Amino acid sequence: MDSEKLEFLQSKALDVRKLTVEMIGRLGVGHIGGALSIVDLLTVLYYDVANVDAKNPCNPDRDRIVMSKGHAGPALYSVLADKGYFPLDEIKTLNQPGTNLPSHCDMNKTVGIDMTAGSLGQGLSCAIGMALAAKIDKKDYKVFCILGDGESQEGQVWEALMYAGNACLDNLVIFVDNNGMQIDGMTKDINSIEPLDAKGQAFNLHTQRINGHDIEQIEKAIYQALNTKNKCSLIVLDTIKGYGADFVSCKGYGCHSMAISEEQWRAYCGKEKD
Amino acid sequence: MQDNFEMREVYCQSLIDEAKTNQDIVVVEADLMNCIKTGPFKKAYPDRFFNVGIAEANMVGISAGLATCGKIPFCSSFGTFATRRCYDQVFISVAYSRQNVKIVGTDPGICAEINGGTHMPLEDMGIMRGIPHMLCVEPTDSAMLKALMPQIIAYKGATYIRLQRKKAETVFSENESFDLFKAKTVSKGKDATIIASGIMVSKAVEASQKLKELGYDVGVLNTFTWKPIDEQAIVEAAKSTGAIVVAENHNIRNGLYSSVAEVIVGKCPVPMESVAVMDEFGEVGKMPYLSQKFHLTVDDIVEKTLKAIKRK
């Protein structure tokens, strides 16, 4: 990746983080930790790799992005707003009555959302369905699915991983946002899903494990996945919950959902006034 | 008299016939292809058939994903596993997401026979009709199933089809026409109406004949679509006969009796009686035994009808 592109993506990631903090900050509380841990991936997908277009959000040939960890909706809304899927001002409506931006992703409310999620563990199966539809129609769109590590304790995730591996879905790339934390504590202390890379390989998935906050590594891993034929790909992203905002990440697993004061978000976003 | 063909044969043949002109029809199975007999579809359209193994939640989720891309997935399992085993997936990935997935649950109620209580769906329609906008339909016999399949395929929305697998008792002739959203009047009466579904329809017809011998003129209305239920037909039956008996191969709780009562109570209160499984779990056995055990016989319908008439 050339330095200009890297600089652009890093700057976009920062913009998205700020928007996400502002969105949740204006509301006062929300799922900030797991939203921030996935921002670098979303930035690479939406501003670099994925074939998506805000002007044609229902294009049947577009790449699909399934946010299975639906509570990270605000991070995705920030990207979509920044890209012009809907007016930027709409981020102020998060979870307000009648909003198009609910806590958890809803494909029937928000332009640009490819699948509804919120009840954890369901998105990967849906992503597989989309990948199979592409195969039936002989279309070359790709499907990207983002799972949480805590979410991966759900049994359906393993049903889906097994099928994705056996069906050799090379048009599907699965990400696990491996931030190591869940509501009640550290994932390793509650019910560890490690070793994720060994499990991925055992499920016949082309498995990579990278730093989930390194833009260059993310891009490289995605292209490697897309160039791997006859195998579905798993990319384990080692991440930090709340990454990029110290007042969030310092709370540890407590940042899954936390209160954010006006002072905090305005300081982080560098926005003294509206 | 039984149908010439098994319900599953008619189901699969309808899919094959419709799939010739409808490229979007796909079938998703969870290791019951050989029970539901969708093998011929797989043979005809191998690229549009998927077997995910024994993983109903995944089956439903994959179907939802296929539907987001315009496909019309038919996914099936035994009624217990197609509904309560994967209820949240049906609720969120399919219904809440507004996806056009057809879920087929076979072996309704006591039709599960020797598979026993673990496989006996006596609550499937109840829990499925509790999902907003879910179309819930129980085709009565092969003639009706054949007529309804093109309508079910054309209907855009989450659908639950409660399907007997084997040969049904023949109620309707091959040239009969059906509207998916209209109840079918089997016979009109003056003294009471038996509102029935599934295997209880042919029993209701027999019961009405027995009642005729006793001097009562009792009609039979087949509400094969439980949701949205044909309110007009129910109100007309209540108004014209003044007594209703609901006969269903399902738990009384949240089943057809509840669906009909929701209409009767609000729009035309008349005496109502129920022939249903009275809040019990299923158990192993053949149909005659189970019908006796759970009081789903022709004589039970006769008894409850006389009771309803007496209450008028």
Tab-separated table of C-alpha atoms in Angstrom, chain A residues 28 88 102 213 229:
chain	number	residue	atom	x	y	z
A	28	GLY	CA	-25.236	9.531	26.226
A	88	LEU	CA	-24.657	13.014	7.961
A	102	PRO	CA	-31.412	1.618	15.870
A	213	HIS	CA	-5.842	-2.208	13.823
A	229	LYS	CA	-9.717	-20.250	-4.738
